PDB file of C-alpha atoms and ligand atoms in Angstrom:
ATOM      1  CA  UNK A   1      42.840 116.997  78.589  1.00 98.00           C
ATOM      2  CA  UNK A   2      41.028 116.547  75.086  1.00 98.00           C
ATOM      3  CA  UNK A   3      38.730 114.672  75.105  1.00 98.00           C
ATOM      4  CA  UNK A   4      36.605 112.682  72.021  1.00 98.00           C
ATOM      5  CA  UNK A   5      33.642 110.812  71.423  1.00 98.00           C
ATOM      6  CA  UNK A   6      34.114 110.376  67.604  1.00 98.00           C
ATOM      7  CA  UNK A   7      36.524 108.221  66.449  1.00 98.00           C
ATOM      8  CA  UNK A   8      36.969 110.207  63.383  1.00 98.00           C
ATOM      9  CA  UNK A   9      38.101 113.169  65.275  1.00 98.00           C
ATOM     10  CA  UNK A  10      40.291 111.217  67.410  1.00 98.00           C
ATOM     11  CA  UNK A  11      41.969 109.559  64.448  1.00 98.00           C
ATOM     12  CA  UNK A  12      42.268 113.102  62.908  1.00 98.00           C
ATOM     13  CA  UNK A  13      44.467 114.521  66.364  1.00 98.00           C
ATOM     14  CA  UNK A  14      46.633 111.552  66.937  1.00 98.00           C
ATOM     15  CA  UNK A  15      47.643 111.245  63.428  1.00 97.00           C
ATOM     16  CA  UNK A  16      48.730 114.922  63.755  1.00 97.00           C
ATOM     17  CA  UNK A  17      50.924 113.474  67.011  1.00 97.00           C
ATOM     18  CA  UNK A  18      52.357 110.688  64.739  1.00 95.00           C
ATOM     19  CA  UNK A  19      53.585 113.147  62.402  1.00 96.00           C
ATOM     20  CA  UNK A  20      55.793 114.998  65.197  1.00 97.00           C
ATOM     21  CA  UNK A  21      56.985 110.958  65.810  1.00 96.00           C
ATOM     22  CA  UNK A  22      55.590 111.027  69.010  1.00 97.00           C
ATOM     23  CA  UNK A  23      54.477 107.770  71.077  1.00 98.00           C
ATOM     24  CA  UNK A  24      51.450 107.265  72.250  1.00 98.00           C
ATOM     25  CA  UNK A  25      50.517 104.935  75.076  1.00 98.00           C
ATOM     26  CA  UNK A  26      47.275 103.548  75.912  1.00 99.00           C
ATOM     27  CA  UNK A  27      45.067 102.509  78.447  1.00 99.00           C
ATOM     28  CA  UNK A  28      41.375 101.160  77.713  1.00 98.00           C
ATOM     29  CA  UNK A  29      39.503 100.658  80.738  1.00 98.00           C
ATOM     30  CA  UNK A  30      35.525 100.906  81.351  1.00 98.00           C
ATOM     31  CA  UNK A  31      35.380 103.947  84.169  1.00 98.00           C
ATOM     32  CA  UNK A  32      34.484 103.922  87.151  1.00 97.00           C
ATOM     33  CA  UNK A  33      37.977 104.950  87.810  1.00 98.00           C
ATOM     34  CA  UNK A  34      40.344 104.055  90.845  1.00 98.00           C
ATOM     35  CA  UNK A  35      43.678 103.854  91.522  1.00 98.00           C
ATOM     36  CA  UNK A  36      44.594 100.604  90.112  1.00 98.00           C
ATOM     37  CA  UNK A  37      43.474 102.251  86.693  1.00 98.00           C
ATOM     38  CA  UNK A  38      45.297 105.669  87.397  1.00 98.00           C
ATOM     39  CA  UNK A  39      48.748 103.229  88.076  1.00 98.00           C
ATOM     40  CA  UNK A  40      48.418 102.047  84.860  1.00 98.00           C
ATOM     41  CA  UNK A  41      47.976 105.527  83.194  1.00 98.00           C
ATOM     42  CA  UNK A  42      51.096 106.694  85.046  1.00 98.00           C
ATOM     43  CA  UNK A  43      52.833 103.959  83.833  1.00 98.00           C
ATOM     44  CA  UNK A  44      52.595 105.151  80.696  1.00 98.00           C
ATOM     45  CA  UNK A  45      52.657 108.309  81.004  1.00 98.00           C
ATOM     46  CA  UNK A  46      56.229 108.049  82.058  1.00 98.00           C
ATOM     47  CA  UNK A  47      56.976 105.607  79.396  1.00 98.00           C
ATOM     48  CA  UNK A  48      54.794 107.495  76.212  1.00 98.00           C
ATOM     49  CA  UNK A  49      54.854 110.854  74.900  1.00 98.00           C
ATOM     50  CA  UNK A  50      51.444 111.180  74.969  1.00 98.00           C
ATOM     51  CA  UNK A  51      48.672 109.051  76.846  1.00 98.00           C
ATOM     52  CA  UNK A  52      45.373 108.262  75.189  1.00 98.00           C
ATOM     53  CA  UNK A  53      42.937 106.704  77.852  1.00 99.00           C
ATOM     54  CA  UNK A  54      39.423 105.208  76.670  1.00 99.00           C
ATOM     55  CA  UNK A  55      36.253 105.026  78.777  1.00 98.00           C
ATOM     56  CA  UNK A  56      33.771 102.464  77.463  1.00 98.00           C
ATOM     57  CA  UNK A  57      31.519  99.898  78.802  1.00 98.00           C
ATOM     58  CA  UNK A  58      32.048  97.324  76.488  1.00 98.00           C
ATOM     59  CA  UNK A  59      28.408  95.627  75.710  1.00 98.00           C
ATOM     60  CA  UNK A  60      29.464  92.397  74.278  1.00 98.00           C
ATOM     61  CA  UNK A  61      31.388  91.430  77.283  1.00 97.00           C
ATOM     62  CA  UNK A  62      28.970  90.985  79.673  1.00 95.00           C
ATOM     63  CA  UNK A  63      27.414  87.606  79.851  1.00 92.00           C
ATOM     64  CA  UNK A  64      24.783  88.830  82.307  1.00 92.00           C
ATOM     65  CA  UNK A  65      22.419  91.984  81.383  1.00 93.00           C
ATOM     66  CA  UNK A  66      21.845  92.934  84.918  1.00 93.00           C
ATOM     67  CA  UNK A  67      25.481  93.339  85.720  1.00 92.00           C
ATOM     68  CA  UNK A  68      26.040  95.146  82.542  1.00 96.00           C
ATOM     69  CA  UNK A  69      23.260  97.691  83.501  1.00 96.00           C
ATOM     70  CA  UNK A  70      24.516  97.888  87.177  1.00 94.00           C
ATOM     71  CA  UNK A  71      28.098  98.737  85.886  1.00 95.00           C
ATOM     72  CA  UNK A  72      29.074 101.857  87.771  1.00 95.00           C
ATOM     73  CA  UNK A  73      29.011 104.964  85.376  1.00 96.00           C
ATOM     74  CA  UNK A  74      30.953 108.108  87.153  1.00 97.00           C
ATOM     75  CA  UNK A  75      32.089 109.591  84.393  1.00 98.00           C
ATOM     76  CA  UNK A  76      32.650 113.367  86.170  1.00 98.00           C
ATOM     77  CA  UNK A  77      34.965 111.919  88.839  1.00 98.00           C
ATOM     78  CA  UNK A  78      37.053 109.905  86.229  1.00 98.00           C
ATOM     79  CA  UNK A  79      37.478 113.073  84.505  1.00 98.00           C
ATOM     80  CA  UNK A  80      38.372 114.860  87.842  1.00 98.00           C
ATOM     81  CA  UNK A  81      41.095 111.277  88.434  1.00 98.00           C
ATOM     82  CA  UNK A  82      42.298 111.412  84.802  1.00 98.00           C
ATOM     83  CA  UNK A  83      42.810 115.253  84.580  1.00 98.00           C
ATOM     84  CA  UNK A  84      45.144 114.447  88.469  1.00 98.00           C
ATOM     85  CA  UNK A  85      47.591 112.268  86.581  1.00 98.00           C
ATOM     86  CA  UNK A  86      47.706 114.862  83.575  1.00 98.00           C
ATOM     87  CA  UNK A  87      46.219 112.203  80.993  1.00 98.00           C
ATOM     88  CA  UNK A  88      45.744 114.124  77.519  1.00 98.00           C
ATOM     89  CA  UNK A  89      43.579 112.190  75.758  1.00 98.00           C
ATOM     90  CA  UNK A  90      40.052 110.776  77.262  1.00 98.00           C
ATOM     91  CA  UNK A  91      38.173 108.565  74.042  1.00 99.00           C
ATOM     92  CA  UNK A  92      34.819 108.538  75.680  1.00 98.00           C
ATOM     93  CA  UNK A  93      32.603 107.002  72.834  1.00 98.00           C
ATOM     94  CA  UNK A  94      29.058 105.512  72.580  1.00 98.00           C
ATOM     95  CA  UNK A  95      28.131 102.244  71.470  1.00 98.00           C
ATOM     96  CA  UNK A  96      27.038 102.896  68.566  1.00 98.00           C
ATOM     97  CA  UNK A  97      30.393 104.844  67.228  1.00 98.00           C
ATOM     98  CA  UNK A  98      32.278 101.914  68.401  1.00 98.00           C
ATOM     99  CA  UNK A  99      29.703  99.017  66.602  1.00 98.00           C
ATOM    100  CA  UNK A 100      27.346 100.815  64.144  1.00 96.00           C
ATOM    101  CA  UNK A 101      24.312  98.770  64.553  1.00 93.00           C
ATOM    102  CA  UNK A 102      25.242  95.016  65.172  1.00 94.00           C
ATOM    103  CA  UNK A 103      26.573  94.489  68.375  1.00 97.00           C
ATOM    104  CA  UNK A 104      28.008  91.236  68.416  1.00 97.00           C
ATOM    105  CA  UNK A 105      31.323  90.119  68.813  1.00 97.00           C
ATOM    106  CA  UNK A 106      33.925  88.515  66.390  1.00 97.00           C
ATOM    107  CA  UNK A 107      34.604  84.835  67.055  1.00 97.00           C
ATOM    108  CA  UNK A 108      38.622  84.408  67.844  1.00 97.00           C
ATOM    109  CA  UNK A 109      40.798  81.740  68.549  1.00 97.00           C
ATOM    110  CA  UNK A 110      43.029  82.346  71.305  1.00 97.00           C
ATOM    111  CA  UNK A 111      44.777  78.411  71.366  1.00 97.00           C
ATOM    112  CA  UNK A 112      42.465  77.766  74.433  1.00 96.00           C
ATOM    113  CA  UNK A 113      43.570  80.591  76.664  1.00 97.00           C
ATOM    114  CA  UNK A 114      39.808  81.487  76.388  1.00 96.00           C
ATOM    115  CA  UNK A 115      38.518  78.533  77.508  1.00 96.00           C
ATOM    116  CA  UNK A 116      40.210  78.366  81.256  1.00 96.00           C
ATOM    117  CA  UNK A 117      38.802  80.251  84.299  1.00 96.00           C
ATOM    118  CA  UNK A 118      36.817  83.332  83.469  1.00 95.00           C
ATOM    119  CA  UNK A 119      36.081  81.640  79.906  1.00 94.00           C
ATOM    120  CA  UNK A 120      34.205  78.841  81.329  1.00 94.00           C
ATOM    121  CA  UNK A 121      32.563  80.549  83.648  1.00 92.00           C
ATOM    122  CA  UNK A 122      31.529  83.641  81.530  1.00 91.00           C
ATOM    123  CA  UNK A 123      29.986  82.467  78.203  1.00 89.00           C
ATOM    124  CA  UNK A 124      31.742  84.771  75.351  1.00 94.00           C
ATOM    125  CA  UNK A 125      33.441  87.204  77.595  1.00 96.00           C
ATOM    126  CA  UNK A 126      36.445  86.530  75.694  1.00 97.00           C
ATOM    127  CA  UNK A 127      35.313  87.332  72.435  1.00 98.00           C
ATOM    128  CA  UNK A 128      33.398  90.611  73.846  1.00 98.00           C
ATOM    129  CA  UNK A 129      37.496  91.366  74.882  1.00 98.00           C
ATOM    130  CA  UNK A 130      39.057  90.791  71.515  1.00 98.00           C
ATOM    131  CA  UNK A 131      36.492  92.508  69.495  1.00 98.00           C
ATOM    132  CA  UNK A 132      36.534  95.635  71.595  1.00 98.00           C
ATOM    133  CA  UNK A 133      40.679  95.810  72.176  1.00 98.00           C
ATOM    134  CA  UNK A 134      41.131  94.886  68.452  1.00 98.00           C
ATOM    135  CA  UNK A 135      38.369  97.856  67.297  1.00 98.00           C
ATOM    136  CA  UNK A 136      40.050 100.697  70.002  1.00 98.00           C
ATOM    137  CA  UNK A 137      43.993  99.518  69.216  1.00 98.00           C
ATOM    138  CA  UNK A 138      42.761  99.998  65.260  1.00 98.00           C
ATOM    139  CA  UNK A 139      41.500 103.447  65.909  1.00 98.00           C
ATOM    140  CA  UNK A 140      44.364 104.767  68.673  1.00 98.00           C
ATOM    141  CA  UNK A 141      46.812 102.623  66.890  1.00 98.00           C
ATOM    142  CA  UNK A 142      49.337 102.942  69.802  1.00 98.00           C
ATOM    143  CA  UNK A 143      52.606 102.549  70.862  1.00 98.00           C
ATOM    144  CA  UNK A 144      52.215 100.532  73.923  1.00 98.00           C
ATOM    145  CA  UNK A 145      48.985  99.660  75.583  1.00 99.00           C
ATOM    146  CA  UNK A 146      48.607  98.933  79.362  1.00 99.00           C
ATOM    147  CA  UNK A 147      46.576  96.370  81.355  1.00 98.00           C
ATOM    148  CA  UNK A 148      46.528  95.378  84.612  1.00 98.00           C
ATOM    149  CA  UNK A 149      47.435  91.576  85.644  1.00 98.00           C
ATOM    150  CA  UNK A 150      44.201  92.353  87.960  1.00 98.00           C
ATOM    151  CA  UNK A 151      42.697  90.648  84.936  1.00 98.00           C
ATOM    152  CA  UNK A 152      45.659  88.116  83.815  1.00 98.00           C
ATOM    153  CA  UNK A 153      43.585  86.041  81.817  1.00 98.00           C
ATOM    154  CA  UNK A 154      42.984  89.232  79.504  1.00 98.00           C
ATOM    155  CA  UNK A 155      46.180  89.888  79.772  1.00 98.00           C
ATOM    156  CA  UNK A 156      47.285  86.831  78.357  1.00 98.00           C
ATOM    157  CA  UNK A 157      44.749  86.593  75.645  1.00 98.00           C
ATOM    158  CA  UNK A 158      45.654  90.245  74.381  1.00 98.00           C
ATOM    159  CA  UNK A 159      49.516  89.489  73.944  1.00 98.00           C
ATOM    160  CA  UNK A 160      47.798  86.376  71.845  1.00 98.00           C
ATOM    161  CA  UNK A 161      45.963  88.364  69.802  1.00 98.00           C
ATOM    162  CA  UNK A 162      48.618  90.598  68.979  1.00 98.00           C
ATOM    163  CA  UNK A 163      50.711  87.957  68.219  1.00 98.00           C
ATOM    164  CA  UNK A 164      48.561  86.134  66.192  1.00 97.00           C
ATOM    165  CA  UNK A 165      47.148  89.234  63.922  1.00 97.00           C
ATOM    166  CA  UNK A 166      50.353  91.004  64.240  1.00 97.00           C
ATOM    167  CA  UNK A 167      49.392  94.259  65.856  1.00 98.00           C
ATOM    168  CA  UNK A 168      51.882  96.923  65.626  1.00 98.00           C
ATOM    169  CA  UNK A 169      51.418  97.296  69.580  1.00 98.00           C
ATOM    170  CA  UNK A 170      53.313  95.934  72.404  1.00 98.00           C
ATOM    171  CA  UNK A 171      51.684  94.820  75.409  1.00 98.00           C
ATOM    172  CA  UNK A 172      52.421  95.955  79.044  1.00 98.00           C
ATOM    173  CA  UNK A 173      51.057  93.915  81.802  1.00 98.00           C
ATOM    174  CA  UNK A 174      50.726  96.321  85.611  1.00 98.00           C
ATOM    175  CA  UNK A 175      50.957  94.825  89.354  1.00 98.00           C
ATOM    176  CA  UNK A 176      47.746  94.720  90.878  1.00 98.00           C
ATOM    177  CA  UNK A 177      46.953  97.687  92.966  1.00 98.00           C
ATOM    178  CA  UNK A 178      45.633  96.995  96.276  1.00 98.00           C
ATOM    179  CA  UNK A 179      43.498  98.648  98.759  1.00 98.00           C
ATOM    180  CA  UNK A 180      45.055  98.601 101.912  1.00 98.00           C
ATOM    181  CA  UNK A 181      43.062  96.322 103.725  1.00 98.00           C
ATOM    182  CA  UNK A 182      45.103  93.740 100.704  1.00 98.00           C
ATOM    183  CA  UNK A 183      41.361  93.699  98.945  1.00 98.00           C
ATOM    184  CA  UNK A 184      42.664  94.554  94.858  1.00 98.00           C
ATOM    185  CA  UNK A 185      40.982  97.504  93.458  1.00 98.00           C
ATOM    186  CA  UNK A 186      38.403  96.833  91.268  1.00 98.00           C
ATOM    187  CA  UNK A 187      35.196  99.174  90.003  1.00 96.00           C
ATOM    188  CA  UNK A 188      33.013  97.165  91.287  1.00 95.00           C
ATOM    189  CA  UNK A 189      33.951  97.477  94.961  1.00 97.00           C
ATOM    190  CA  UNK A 190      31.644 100.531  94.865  1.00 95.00           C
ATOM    191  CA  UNK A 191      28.629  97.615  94.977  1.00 95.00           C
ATOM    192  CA  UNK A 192      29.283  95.741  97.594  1.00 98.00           C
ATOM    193  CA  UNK A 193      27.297  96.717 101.071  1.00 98.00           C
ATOM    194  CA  UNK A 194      29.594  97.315 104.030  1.00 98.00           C
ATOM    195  CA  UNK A 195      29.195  93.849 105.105  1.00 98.00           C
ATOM    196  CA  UNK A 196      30.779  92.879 102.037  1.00 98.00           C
ATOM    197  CA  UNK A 197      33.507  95.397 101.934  1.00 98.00           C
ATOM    198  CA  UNK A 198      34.384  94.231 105.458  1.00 98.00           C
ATOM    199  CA  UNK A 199      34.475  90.584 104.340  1.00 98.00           C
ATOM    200  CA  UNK A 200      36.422  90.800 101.012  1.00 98.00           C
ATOM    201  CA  UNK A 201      40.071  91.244 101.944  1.00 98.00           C
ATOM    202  CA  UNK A 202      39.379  87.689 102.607  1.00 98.00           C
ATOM    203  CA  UNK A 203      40.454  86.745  99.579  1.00 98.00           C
ATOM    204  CA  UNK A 204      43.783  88.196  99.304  1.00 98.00           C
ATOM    205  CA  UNK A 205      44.550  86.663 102.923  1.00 98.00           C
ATOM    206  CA  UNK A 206      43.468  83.401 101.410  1.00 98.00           C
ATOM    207  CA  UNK A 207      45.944  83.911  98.466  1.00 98.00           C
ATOM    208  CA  UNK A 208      48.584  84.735 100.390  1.00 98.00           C
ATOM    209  CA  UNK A 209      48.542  81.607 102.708  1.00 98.00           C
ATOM    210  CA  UNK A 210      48.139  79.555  99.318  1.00 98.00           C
ATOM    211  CA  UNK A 211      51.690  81.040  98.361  1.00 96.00           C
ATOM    212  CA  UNK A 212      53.008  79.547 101.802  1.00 96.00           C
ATOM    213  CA  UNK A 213      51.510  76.637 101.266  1.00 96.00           C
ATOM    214  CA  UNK A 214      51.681  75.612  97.775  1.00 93.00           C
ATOM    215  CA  UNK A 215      55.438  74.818  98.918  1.00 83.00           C
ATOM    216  CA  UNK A 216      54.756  71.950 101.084  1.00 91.00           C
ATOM    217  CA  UNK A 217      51.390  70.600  99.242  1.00 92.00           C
ATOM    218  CA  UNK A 218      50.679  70.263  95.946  1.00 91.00           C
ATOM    219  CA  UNK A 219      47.960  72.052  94.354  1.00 93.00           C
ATOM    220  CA  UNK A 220      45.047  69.556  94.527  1.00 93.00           C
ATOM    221  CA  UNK A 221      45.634  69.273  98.615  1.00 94.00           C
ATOM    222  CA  UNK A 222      46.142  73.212  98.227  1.00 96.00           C
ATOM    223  CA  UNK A 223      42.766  73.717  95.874  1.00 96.00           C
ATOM    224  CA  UNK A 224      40.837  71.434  98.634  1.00 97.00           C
ATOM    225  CA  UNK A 225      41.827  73.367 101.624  1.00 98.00           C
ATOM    226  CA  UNK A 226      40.625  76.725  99.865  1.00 98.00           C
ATOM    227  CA  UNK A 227      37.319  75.507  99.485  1.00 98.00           C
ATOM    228  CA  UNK A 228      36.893  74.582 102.495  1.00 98.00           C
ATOM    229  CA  UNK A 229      37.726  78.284 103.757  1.00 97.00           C
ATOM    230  CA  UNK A 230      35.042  79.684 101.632  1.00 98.00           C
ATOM    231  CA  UNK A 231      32.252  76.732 103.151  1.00 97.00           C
ATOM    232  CA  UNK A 232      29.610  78.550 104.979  1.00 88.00           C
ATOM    233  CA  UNK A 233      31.384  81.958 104.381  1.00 95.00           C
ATOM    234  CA  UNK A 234      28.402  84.402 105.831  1.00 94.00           C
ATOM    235  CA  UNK A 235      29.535  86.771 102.735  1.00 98.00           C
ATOM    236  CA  UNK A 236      31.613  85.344 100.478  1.00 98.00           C
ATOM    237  CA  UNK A 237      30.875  82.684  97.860  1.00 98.00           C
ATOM    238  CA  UNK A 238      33.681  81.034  95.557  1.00 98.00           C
ATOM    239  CA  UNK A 239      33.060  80.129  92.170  1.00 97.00           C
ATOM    240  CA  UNK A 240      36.506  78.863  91.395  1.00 97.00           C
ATOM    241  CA  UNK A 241      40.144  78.605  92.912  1.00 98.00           C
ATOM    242  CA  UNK A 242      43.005  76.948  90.484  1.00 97.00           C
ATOM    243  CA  UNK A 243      46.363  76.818  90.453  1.00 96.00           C
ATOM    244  CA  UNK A 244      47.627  77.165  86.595  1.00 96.00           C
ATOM    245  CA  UNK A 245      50.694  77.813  84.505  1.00 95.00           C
ATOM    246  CA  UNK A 246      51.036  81.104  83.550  1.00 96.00           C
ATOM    247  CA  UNK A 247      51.398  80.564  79.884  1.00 95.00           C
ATOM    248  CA  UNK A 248      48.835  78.584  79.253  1.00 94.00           C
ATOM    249  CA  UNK A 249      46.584  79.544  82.142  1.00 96.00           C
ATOM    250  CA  UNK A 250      45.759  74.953  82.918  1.00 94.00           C
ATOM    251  CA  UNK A 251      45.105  74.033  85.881  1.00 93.00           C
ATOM    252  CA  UNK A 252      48.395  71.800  87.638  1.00 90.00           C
ATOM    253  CA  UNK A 253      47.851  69.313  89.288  1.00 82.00           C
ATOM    254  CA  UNK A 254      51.054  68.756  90.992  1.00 75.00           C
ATOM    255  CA  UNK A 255      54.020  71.086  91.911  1.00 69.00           C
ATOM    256  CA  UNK A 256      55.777  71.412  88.360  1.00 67.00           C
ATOM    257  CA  UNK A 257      58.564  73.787  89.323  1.00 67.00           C
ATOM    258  CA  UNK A 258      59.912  74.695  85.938  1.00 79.00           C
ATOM    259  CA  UNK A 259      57.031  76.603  85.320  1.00 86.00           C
ATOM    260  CA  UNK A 260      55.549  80.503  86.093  1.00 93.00           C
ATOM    261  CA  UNK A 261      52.436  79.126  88.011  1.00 95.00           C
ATOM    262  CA  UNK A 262      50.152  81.826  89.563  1.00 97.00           C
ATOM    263  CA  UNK A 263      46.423  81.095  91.998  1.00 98.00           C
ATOM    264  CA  UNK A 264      43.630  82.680  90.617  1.00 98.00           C
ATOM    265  CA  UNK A 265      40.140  82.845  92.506  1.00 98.00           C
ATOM    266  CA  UNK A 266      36.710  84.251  91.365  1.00 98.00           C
ATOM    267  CA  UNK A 267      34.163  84.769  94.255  1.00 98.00           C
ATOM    268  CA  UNK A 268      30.832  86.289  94.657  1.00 98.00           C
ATOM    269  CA  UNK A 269      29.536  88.937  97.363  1.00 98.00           C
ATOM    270  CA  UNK A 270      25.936  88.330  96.714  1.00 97.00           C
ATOM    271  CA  UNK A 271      25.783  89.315  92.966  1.00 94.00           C
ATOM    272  CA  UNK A 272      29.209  90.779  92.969  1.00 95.00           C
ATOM    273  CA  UNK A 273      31.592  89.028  91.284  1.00 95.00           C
ATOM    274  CA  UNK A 274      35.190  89.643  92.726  1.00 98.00           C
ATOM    275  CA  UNK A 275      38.360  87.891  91.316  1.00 98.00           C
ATOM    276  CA  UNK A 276      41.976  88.085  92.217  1.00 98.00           C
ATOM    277  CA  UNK A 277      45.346  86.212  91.269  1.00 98.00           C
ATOM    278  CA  UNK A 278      48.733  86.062  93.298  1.00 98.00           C
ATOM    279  CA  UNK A 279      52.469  84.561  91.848  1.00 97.00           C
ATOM    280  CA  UNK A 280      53.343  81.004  93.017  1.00 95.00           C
TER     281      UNK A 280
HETATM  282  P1  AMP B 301      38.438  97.751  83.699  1.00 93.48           P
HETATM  283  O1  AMP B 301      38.019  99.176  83.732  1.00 93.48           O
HETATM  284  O2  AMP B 301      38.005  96.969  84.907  1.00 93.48           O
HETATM  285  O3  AMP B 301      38.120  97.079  82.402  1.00 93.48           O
HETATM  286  O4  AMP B 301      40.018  97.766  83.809  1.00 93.48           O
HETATM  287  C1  AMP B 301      40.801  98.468  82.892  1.00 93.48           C
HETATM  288  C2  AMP B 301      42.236  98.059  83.068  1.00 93.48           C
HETATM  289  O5  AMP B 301      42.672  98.369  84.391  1.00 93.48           O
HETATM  290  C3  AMP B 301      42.454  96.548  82.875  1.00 93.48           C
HETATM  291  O6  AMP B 301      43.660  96.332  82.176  1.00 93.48           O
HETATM  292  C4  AMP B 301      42.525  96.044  84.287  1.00 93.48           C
HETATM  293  O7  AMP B 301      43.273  94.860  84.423  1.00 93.48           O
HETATM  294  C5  AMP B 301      43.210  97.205  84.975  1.00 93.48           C
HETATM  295  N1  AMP B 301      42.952  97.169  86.415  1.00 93.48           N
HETATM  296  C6  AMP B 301      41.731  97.126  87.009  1.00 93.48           C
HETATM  297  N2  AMP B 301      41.884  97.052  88.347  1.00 93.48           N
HETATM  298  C7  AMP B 301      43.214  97.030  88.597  1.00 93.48           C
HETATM  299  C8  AMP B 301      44.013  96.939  89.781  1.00 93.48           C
HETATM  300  N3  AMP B 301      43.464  96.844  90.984  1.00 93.48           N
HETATM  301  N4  AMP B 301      45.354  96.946  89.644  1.00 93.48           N
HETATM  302  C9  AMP B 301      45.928  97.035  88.412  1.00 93.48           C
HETATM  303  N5  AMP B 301      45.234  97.112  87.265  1.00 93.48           N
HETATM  304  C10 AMP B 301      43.900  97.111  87.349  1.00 93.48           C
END
């Protein structure tokens, strides 16, 4: 596996690659490496000639400076992960080559998919998204880039931007990856103490019985009984449960069955902030 930290030199090698026409997939992530992330890379690895994967813990993102620091950063593993699923290219850059001196994000409109869920709740997360994808897809410039519906929000707002400044890049969205206690993979899992981890797979149990039930109740009676669930939870705390429309990620109120409707949940294990989604 290559792997860069200048975007210069990366730009340099792939260009060579785009001379041979080869296709290049890509999969941005920010480390701490697991297997949801490595079913993503094989994704395209099957589907690319040649699979680019970037590292970087995207500043402007984080709406909190504590969770930003506490990221997990285990860099030697993902190498150890990435180099198992025969990725070529790791773009492993600093800050600095990625924003010069002004970090700060670019203000987008994404027609309001950025104000729903993890939008309200996390003040210019979206914008920390769009700058970062935008700046990475300009300097990979890929085929096809790869994200996991882990994060469907994102995943929505990405295929908007795309659209909307007609990037030469189509979008694939992933299945979540799931430990097998149901609990989906996520970096941060590494934080939570083992009361936590014992008390997390919660969630997906919770989703689940929302899919059975979203059939006979609609989704306010549906949005009700989930928060009851989480009341006096000894370890789990939920910041929000709605049931929205796929395309335009608002909340329904009632069961409107010509749409793609999925649940989507955000809850806290003491600091940790977990979130899920299942299909309706
Ligand atoms: P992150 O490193 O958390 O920014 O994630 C990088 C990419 O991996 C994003 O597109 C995520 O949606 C995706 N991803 C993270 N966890 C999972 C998972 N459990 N299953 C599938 N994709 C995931």
């Amino acid at each position: 596996m290559n792997v860069f930290t200048e975007k210069k030199a990366l730009k340099v090698y792939l260009s060579g690659l785009k001379d041979q026409n080869k296709t290049i997939g890509f999969v941005p992530t920010m480390g701490a490496l697991h297997q949801g992330h490595l079913s993503l890379i094989k994704e395209a690895k099957i589907k690319n000639d040649f699979v680019v994967v970037s590292i970087f813990v995207n500043p402007t993102q984080f709406d909190k400076q504590e969770d930003l620091i506490k990221y997990p950063k285990t860099i030697e593993n993902d190498i150890r992960l990435l180099e198992s699923v025969f990725c070529d290219v790791l773009f492993n850059p600093t800050v600095k080559e990625i924003y010069n001196e002004k970090v700060v994000s670019e203000n987008f409109n994404f027609d309001g998919l950025e104000y729903q869920m993890e939008g309200a709740f996390r003040d210019g997360h979206f914008d920390g998204v769009g700058t970062v994808v935008k700046a990475l897809f300009e300097i990979v410039a890929p085929n096809k880039a790869y994200f996991g519906q882990k994060d469907f929000q994102q995943l929505q707002i990405i295929k908007k931007m795309v659209k909307k400044h007609r990037l030469n890049v189509k979008i694939k969205g992933c299945a979540i990856f799931r430990e097998d206690d149901g609990l989906a993979m996520s970096s941060r899992n590494i934080r939570l103490t083992k009361e936590q981890r014992s008390a997390a797979p919660f969630i997906y149990k919770i989703l689940k019985k929302v899919r059975k039930k979203y059939g006979a109740e609609n989704a306010i009676k549906v949005t009700e009984w989930v928060s009851d669930q989480f009341k006096e939870h000894d370890f789990l705390k939920l910041e929000y449960f709605t049931i929205a429309e796929e395309k335009t990620l608002k909340t329904l109120k009632n069961k409107e069955s010509s749409k793609k409707k999925r649940a989507f949940i955000a809850v806290f294990a003491g600091e940790i902030r977990l979130i899920d989604n299942i299909r309706l």
